Every structure is written in C-alpha cells, then in structure tokens.
Short mmCIF file of C-alpha atoms in Angstrom, two decimals:
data_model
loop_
_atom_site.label_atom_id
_atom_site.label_comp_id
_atom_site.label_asym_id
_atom_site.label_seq_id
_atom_site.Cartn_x
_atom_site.Cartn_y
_atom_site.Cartn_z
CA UNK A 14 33.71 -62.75 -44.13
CA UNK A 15 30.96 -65.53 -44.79
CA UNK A 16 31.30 -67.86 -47.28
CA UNK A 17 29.06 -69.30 -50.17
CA UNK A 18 28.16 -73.05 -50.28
CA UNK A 19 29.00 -75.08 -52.06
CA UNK A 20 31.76 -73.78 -54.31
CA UNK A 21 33.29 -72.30 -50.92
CA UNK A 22 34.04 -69.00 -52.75
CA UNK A 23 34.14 -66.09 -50.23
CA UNK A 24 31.57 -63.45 -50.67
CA UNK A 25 30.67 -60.28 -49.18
CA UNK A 26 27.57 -59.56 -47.22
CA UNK A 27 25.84 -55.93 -46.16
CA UNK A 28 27.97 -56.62 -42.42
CA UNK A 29 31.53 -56.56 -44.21
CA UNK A 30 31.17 -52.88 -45.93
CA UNK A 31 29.01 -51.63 -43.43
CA UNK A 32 32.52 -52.55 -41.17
CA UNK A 33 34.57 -51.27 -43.98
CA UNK A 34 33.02 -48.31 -43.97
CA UNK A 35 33.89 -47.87 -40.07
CA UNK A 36 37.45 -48.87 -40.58
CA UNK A 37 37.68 -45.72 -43.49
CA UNK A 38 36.28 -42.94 -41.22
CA UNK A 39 38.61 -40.50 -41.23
CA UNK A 40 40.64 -41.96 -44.29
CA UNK A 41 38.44 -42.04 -47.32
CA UNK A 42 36.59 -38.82 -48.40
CA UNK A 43 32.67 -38.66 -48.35
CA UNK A 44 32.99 -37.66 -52.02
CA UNK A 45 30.76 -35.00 -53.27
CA UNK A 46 27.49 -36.05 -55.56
CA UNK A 47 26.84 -33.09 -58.27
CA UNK A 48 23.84 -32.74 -60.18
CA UNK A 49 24.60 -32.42 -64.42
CA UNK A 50 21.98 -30.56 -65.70
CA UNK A 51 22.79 -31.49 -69.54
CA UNK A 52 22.68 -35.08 -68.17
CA UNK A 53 19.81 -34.57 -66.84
CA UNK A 54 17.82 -32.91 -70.10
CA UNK A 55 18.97 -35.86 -72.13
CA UNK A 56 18.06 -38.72 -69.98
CA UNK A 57 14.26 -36.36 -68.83
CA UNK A 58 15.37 -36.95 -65.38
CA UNK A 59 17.51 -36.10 -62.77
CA UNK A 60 21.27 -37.19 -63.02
CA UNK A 61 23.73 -36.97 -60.28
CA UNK A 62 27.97 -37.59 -60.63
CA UNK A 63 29.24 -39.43 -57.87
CA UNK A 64 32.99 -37.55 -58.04
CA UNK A 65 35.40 -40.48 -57.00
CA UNK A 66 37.72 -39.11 -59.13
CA UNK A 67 37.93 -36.53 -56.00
CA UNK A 68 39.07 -38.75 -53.88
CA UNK A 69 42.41 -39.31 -52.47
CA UNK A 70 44.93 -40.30 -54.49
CA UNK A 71 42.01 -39.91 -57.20
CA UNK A 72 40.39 -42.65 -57.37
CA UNK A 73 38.61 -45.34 -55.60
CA UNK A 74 40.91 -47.75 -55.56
CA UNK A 75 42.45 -46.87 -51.58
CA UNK A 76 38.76 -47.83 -49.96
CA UNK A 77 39.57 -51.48 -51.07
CA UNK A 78 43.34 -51.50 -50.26
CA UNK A 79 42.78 -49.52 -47.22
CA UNK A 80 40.81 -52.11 -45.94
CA UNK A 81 42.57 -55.07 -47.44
CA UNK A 82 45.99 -54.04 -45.66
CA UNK A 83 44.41 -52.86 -42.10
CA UNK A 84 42.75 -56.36 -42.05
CA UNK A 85 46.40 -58.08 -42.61
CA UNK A 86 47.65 -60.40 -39.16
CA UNK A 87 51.20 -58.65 -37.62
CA UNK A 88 52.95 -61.22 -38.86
CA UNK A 89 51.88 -60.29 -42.54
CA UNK A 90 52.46 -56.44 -42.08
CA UNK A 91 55.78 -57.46 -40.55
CA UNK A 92 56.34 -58.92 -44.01
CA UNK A 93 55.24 -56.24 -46.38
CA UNK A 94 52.97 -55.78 -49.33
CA UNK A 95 53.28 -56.08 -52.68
CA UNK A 96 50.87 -54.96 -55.51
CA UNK A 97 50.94 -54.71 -59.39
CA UNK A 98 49.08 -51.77 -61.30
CA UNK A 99 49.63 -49.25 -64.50
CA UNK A 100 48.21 -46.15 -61.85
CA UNK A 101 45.04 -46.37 -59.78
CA UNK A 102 45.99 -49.81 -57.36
CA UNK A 103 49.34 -48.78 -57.10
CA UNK A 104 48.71 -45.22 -55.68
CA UNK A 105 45.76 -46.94 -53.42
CA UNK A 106 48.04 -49.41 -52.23
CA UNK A 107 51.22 -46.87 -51.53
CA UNK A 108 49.22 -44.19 -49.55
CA UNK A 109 46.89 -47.32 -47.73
CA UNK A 110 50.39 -48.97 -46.74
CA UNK A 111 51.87 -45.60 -45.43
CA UNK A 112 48.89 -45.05 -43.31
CA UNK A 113 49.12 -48.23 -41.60
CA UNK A 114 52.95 -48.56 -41.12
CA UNK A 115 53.99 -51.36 -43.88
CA UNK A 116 55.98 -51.22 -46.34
CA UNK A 117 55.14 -51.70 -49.55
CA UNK A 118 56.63 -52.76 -53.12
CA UNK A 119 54.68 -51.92 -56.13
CA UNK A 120 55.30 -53.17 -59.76
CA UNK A 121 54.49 -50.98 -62.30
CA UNK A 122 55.20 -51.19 -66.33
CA UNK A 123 57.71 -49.85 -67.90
CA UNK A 124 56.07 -47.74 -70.08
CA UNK A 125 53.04 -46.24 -66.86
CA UNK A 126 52.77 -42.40 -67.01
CA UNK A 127 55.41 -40.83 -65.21
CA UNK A 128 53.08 -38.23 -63.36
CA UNK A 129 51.54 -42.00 -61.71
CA UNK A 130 55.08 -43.14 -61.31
CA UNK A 131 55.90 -40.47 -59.37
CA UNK A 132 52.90 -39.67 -57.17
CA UNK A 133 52.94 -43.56 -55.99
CA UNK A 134 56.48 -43.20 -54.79
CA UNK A 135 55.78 -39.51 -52.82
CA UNK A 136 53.06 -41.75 -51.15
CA UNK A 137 55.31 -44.22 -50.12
CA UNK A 138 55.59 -46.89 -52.03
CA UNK A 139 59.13 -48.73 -53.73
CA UNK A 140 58.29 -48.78 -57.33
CA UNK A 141 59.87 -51.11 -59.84
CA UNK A 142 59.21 -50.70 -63.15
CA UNK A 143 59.08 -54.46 -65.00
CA UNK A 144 57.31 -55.11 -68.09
CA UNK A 145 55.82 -53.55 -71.17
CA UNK A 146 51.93 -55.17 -70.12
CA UNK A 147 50.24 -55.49 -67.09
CA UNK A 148 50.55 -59.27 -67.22
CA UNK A 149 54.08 -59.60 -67.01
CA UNK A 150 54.13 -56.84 -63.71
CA UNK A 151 51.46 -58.61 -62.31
CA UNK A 152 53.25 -61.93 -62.69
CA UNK A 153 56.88 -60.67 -61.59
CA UNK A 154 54.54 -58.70 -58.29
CA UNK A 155 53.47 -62.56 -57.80
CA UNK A 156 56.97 -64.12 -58.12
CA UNK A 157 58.33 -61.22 -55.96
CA UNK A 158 55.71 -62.25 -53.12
CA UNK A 159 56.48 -65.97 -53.29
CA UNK A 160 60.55 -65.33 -53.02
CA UNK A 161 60.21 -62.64 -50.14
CA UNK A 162 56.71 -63.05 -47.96
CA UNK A 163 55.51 -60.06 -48.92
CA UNK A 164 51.11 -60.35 -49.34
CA UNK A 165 50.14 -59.59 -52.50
CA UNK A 166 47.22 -56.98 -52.74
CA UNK A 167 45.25 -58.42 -55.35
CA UNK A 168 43.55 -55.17 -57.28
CA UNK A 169 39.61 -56.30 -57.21
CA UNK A 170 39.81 -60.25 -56.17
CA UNK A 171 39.01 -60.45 -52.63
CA UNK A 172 36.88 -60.35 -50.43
CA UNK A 173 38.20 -56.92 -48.27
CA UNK A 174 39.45 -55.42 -51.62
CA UNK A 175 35.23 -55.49 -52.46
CA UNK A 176 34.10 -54.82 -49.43
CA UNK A 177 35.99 -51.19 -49.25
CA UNK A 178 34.69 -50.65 -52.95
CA UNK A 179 31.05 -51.36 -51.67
CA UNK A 180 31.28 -48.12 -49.16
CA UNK A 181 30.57 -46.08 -52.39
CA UNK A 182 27.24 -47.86 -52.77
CA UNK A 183 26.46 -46.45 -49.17
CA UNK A 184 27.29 -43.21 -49.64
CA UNK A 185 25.10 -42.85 -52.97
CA UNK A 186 21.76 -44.36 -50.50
CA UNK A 187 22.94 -41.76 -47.60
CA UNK A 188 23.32 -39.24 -50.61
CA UNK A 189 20.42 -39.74 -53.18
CA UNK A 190 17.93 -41.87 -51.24
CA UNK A 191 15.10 -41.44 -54.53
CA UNK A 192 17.93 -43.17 -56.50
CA UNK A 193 16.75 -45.70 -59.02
CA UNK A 194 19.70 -46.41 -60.85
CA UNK A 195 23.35 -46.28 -60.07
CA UNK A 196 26.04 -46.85 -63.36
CA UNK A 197 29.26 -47.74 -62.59
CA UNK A 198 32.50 -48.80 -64.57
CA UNK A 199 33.66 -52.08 -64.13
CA UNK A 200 36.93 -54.22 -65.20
CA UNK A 201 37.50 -56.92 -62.95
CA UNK A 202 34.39 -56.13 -61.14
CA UNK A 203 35.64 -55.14 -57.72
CA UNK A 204 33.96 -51.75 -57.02
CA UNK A 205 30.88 -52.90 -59.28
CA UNK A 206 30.40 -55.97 -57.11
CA UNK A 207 31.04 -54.11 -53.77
CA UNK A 208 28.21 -51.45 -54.52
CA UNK A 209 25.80 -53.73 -55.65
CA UNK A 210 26.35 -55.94 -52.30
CA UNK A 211 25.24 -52.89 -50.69
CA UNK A 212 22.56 -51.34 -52.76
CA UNK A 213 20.90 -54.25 -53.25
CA UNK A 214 20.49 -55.50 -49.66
CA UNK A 215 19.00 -52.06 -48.47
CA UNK A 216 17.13 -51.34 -51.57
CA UNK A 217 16.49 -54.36 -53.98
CA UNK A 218 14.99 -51.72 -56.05
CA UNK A 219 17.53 -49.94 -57.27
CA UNK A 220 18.95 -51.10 -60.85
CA UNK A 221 22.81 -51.63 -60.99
CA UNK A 222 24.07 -51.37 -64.50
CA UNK A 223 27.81 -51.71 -64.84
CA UNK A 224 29.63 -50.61 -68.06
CA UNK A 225 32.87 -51.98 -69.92
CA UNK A 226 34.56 -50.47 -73.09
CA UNK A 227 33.58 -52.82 -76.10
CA UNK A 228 37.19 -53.45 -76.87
CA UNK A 229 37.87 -55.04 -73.37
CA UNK A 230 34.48 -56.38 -72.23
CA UNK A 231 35.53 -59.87 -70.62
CA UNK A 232 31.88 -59.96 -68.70
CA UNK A 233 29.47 -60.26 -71.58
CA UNK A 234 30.65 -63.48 -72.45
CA UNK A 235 31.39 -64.54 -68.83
CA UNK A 236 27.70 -64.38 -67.97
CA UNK A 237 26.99 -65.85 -70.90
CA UNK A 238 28.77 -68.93 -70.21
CA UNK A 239 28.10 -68.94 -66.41
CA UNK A 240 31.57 -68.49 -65.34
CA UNK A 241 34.94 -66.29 -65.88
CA UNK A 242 36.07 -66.05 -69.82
CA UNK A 243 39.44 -64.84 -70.70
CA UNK A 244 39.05 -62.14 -73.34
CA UNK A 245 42.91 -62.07 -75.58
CA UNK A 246 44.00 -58.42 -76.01
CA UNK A 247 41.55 -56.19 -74.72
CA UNK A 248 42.19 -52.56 -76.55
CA UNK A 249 41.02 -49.71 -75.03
CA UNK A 250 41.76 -46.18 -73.78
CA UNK A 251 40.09 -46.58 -70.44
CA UNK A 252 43.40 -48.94 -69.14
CA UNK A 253 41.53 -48.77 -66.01
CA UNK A 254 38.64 -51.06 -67.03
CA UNK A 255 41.31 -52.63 -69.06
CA UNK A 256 40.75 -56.41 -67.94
CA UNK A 257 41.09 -59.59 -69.76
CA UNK A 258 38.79 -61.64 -67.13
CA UNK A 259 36.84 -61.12 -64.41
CA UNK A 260 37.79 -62.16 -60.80
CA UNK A 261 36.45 -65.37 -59.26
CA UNK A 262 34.83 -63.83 -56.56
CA UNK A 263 33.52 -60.43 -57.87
CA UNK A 264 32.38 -62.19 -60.82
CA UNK A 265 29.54 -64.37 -58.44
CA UNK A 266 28.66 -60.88 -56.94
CA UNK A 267 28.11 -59.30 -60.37
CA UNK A 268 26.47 -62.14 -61.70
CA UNK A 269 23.71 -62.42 -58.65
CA UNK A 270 22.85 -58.63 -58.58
CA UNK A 271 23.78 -56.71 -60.96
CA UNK A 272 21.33 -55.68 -63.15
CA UNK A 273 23.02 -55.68 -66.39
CA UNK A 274 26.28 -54.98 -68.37
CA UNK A 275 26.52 -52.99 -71.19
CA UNK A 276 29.55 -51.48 -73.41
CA UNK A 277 30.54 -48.39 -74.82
CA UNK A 278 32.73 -47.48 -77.66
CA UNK A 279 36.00 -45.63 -78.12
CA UNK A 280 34.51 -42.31 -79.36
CA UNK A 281 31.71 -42.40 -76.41
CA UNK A 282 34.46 -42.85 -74.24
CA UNK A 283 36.13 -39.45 -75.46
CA UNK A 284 32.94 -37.56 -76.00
CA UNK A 285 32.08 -38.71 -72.09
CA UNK A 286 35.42 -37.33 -71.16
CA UNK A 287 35.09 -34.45 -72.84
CA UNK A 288 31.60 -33.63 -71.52
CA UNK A 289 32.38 -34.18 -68.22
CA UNK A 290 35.44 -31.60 -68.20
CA UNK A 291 33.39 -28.65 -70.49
CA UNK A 292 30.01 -29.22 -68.38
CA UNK A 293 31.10 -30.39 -65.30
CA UNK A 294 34.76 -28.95 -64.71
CA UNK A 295 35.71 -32.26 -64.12
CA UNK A 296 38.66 -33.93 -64.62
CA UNK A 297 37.90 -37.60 -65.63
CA UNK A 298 39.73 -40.19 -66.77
CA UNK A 299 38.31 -43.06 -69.55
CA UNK A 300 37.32 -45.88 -67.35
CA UNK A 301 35.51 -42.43 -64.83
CA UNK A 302 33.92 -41.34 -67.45
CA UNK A 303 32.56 -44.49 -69.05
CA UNK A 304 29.39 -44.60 -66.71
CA UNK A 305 28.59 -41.06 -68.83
CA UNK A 306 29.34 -42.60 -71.99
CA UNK A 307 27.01 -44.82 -71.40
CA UNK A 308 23.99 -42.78 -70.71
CA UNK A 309 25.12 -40.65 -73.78
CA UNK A 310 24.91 -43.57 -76.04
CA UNK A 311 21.34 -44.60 -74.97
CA UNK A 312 20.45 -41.63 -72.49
CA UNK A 313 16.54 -43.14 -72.74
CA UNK A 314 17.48 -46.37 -71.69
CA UNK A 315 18.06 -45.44 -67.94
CA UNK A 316 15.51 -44.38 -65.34
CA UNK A 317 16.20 -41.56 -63.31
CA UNK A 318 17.41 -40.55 -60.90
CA UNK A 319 20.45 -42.01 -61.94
CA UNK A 320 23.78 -41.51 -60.13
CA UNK A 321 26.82 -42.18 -62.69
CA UNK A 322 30.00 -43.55 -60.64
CA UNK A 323 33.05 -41.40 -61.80
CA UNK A 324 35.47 -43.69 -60.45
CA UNK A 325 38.92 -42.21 -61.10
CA UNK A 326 40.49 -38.90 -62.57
CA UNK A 327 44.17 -39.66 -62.84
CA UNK A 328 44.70 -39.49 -66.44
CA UNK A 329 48.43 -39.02 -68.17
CA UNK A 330 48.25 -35.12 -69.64
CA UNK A 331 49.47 -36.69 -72.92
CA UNK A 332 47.03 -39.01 -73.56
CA UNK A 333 44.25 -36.43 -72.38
CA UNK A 334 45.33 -34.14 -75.10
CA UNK A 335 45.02 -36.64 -77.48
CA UNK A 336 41.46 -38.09 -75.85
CA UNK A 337 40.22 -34.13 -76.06
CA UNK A 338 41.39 -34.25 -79.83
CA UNK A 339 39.36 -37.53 -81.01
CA UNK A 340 36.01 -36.46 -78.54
CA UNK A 341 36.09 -33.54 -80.20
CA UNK A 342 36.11 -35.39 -83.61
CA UNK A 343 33.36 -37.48 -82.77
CA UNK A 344 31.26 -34.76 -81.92
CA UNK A 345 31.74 -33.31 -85.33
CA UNK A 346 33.68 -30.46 -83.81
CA UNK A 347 37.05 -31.24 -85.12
CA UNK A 348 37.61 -31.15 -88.92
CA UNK A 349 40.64 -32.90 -90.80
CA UNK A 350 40.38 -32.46 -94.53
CA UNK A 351 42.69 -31.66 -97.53
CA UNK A 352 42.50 -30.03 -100.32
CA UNK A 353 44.13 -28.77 -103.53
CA UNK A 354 45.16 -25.12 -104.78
CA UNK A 355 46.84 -23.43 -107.25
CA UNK A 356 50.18 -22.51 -106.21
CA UNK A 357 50.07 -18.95 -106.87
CA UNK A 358 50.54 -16.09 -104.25
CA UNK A 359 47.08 -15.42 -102.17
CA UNK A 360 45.52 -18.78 -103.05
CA UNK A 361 45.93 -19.47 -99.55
CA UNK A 362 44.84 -16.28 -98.33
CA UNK A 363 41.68 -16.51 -100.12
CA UNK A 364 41.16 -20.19 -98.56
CA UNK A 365 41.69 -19.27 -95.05
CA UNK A 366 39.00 -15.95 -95.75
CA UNK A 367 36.10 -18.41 -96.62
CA UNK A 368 36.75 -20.44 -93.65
CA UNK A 369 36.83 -16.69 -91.44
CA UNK A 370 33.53 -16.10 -92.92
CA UNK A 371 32.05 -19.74 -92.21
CA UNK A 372 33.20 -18.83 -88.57
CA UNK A 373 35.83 -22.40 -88.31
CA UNK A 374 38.88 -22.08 -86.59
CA UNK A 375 42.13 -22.94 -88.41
CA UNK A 376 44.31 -25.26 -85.80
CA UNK A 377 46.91 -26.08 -88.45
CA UNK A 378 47.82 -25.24 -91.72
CA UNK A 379 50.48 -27.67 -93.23
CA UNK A 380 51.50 -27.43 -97.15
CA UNK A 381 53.03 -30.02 -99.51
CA UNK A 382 54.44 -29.19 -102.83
CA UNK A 383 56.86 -32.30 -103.87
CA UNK A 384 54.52 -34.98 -104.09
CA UNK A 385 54.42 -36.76 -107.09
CA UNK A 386 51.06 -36.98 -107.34
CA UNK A 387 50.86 -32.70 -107.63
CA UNK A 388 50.19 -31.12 -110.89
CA UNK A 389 53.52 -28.69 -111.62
CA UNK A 390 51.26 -25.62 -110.48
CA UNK A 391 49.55 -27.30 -107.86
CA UNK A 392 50.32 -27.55 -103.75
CA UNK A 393 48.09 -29.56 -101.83
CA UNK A 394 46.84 -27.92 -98.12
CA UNK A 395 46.07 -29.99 -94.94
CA UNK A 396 44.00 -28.23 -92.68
CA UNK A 397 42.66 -28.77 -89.09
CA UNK A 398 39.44 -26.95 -88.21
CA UNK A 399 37.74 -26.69 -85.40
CA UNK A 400 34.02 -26.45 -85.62
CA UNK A 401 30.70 -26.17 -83.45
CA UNK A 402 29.51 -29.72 -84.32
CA UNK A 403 28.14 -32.03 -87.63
CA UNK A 404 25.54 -29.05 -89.01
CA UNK A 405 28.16 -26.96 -88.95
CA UNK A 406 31.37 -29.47 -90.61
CA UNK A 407 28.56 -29.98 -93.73
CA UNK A 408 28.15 -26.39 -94.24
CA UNK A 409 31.88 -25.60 -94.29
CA UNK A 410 32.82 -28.56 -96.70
CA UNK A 411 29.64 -26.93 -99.00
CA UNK A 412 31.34 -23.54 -99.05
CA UNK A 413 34.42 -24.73 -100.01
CA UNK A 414 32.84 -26.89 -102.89
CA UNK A 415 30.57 -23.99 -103.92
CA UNK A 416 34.24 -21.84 -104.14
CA UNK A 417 35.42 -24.10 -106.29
CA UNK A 418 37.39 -26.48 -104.06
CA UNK A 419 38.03 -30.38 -104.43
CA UNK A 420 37.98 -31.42 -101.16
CA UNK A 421 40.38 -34.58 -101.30
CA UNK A 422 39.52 -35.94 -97.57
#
C-alpha cells in the first residue's frame, strides 16, 4: 500500500483495487447492474441499480475481508481471525476465512437476527454472542484478539478492507461507462472510500455522492471540522450504516474525493425499501436501499446516468415486515384511524360497506367497549386500511365525515 505524508496514514491508490480485484476473480460475483425505469422517469434520466445485495453472502462486505485475510503473513493465518459485526462483516469475514483455510471467531450481539446468526456459522465461522450494542462486541472481539493472537478484521478501517470495497467502483466504469454519478451508502466509509479511489482516478468526472441516515450521520460534522467526530447514539433502521464515527483512514479518502454527503430520513428509508422490492423485485435491506432514498427525496438533484449502489440485502424478516408497514404509511398507503359508533347491531356492518365502496382494504378491525371515556351506548373501532396513496386517504376520511362519522385519529 503507499502511504500519505505527513500524517503517515495509509491510503489506497488505483494499483491496490485494481490488485484486489485480481485476487477476487473467481470469488466475488460481477454483480448484475439493472436499469429502474420509475427511477429513471423521476430523476429525467437514466438510472441503473448496482445489485450488491446479490452478492455472496449478500452483501459487499466479503470483497474487503476477502482481501484483508488473503493478504495476512502465515504466521497470522496460523493464528486466526477475529471480527465483530450485527450481520454483513461477520458473514464476509466467515465465508472469506473458510475460503482461505483460517479459522475464524466472530462476535456478534446478543440480540443480531437469528437468520444472520445462523448463516455466519454454516459459513464457517465460531460465533459468540456478547453484548446488547455493537460497542461492547466490538470491544470484547478486541480483547479476545489481544489475549489469543488472533488479527482482528477491522469492518471498513484499513487499507485492504477499502481496497476490496473499491472493486465495485470498477465494475460500475466496465458496466456503465456514460456514468455521471454513482450514490452509494456509507457508515464508516469503507466501500464509499474504496469506489471513489477508483472512479475518480479513471474518470475525475464522475460525481460520488455518499448517503447516511440522518439519525446516524457521523460525516457531516466530521468534514465540517476537518477530522473524525464521534456522533452519541446514532438511531436508525439501516444498522448497517449504523456508525458513530468514521474511520481514520476512509475518512481522508472520503474527504479528498467524494463529492458530497447527504442524509435521508427514516420514512425515505422505508419508502426506498419498499420501492425497490414492488418495482424492482428486489430484496433490499435499509442501509441498500438508502442510495434510492436518496434520489427519491431530491430525484432532481442528481445527474444522470446515475448508478445507485445497493450494497446489502440481508434484512431480519421481522423487521422487514415492520419496514413494509411504516413505507407503506409514508406513502399515504397505509391508514390508522379510529372512530366512534353506536353500539347497536349492523353499525359496524354499515362502516365496513362505505369503506367497500371507497375501494380501502380493511387489515384490522379491533373494538373497545370498557373504556371509560365511552358513552354507555357507544364502542369505539380501530381500523387499519390500506389505501392507494395521500389522494386517496383524504377522500376516505371525507366519506366517513360526510356519513356522519367523528373520526377520533
């Protein structure tokens, strides 16, 4: 690797992933780009989804590791690896390790999604579950490395792990060479840093734009001050962009070429997600999908052709139900209200026939009649509708109001 003067920080030049990329032949897929046509009529120009989410072990996240453990001397394979990670790392790390013969340990919290639990051990990988937060896993992965020799693979903070990452950024040139401007997540910065090393040493040209989830956006204030800021409690959905500071090293990367930063909110998050599994049949998880939620939230603000990084699709079937639930809410096709009736036999029925002729789709029904706050004739009816978007939610609250109804919320 060469080395920047005269902090001395490593940094990674056009040579290193061009090498990476060599060393992954044969072990990381050539994902796929697909073109997204609704994308594209928003933004009024072409848009292309660069499907890491695709890859193996869905994300990413083995490029990096892949790369990071086959550059390792004997004597540290000899010794092991250790990594700490909620999903994406860990599964990176465990198939990357298996590949190359060494054994690896990987710390995961106690409370990580058991489908990510369990796919990291069938590739390979001891799993100990410590801690409720990534901090304290990361910090018993460290203490484990120090008692035992093990080298800890360090999720976007050096030099090989951003390297790998960068191999995307070839693939989207050799892909979409009339590219003009690639969006990609970014948490620590790894994979943002390792594609702009690429892009912009073969085309300058090209805009980078990364994108972090308001509630955990450590980088805005970073650049700001010129060097890594510690964010407390980042909150977000997208736990893989879910990063309290930026890395020393990707941070100088990011800082020298990418273009700009921006952040996205919760519900463009879940919309993103959302869109990208109706319109694109793709399964996406938050921090993938957050390159879409950006160009939804300001689709003129990018020029085209744009390529939108979707970085990782290992999401926890719980917590996509619940994503699905709140995108659909925020795009005004998912209404929660409540309402009063008399508690007479057919007042329902006649309730439930003006929302059959407004066309909404009843969900749930649920009835209380022992509040205190009821009337002794009255029940009061939650209902969950689903709708076909805001026009629609405004003309189903008017035709309960014009039936008499007091909608409550």
């Amino acid at each position: 690797m060469s080395y920047r003067t005269p902090d001395s920080l490593p940094t990674v030049t056009l040579d290193d992933v061009r090498g990476a990329q060599k060393m992954l032949s044969g072990v990381a897929r050539t994902t796929a780009l697909e073109g997204s046509r609704h994308l594209s009529g928003l933004v009024g120009a072409p848009v292309h989804l660069k499907c890491e989410n695709l890859q193996r072990t869905g994300s990413f996240k083995l490029r990096g590791a892949y790369v990071r453990i086959a550059g390792l001397l004997p004597e540290e394979r000899a010794a092991g690896v250790v990594a700490a990670s909620a999903g994406n790392h860990a599964q990176g790390v465990a198939l990357a390790s298996s590949l190359l013969g060494v054994r690896s340990t990987v710390f995961m919290p106690a409370g990580a999604p058991l489908p990510k639990v369990a796919a990291t051990r069938e590739y390979g990988a001891e799993v100990r579950l410590h801690g409720q937060v990534v901090d304290e896993t990361l910090a018993a992965a460290q203490e484990y490395a120090r008692g035992t020799g093990a080298v800890f693979i360090h999720p976007f903070d050096h030099p090989d792990i951003i390297a790998g990452q960068g191999t995307v950024g070839l693939e989207i040139l050799e892909q979409c060479p009339e590219v003009r401007t690639i969006v990609v997540g970014v948490g620590g910065g790894g994979l943002a840093a390792g594609i702009a090393v690429a892009v912009k040493a073969l085309r300058p040209d090209v805009r980078v734009v990364g994108v972090q989830a308001a509630g955990a956006a450590s980088y805005p204030p970073s650049l700001a001050a010129g060097h890594p800021v510690a964010i407390g409690n980042p909150v977000t959905m997208a736990d893989g962009i879910k990063v309290g500071r930026p890395g020393d090293v990707p941070f100088q990367l990011v800082e020298d070429l990418v273009d700009d930063v921006v952040t996205v909110s919760e519900d463009a998050l879940s919309s993103a997600l959302l869109l990208c599994l109706e319109r694109a049949k793709m399964v996406v998880e938050p921090a993938g999908a957050s390159p879409v939620a950006a160009l939804l939230s300001d689709p003129k603000g990018f020029e085209g052709p744009v390529v939108a990084l979707l970085s990782g699709g290992n999401v926890d079937p719980l917590l996509m139900q619940r994503i699905l639930r709140h995108g659909m809410s925020a795009a005004g096709r998912y209404l929660s209200l409540r309402l009063r009736l008399t508690d007479r036999p057919g007042a329902l029925a006649t309730l439930l026939a003006i929302l059959s002729e407004m066309d909404a789709n009843v969900l749930d029904v649920s009835h209380v009649r022992t509040d205190p706050r009821l009337g002794l004739t009255e029940v009061e009816v939650e209902l969950h509708l689903e709708t076909k978007g805001p026009a629609h939610c405004s003309e189903v609250g008017a035709a309960l109001e014009s039936a008499g109804y007091t909608v409550i919320a």
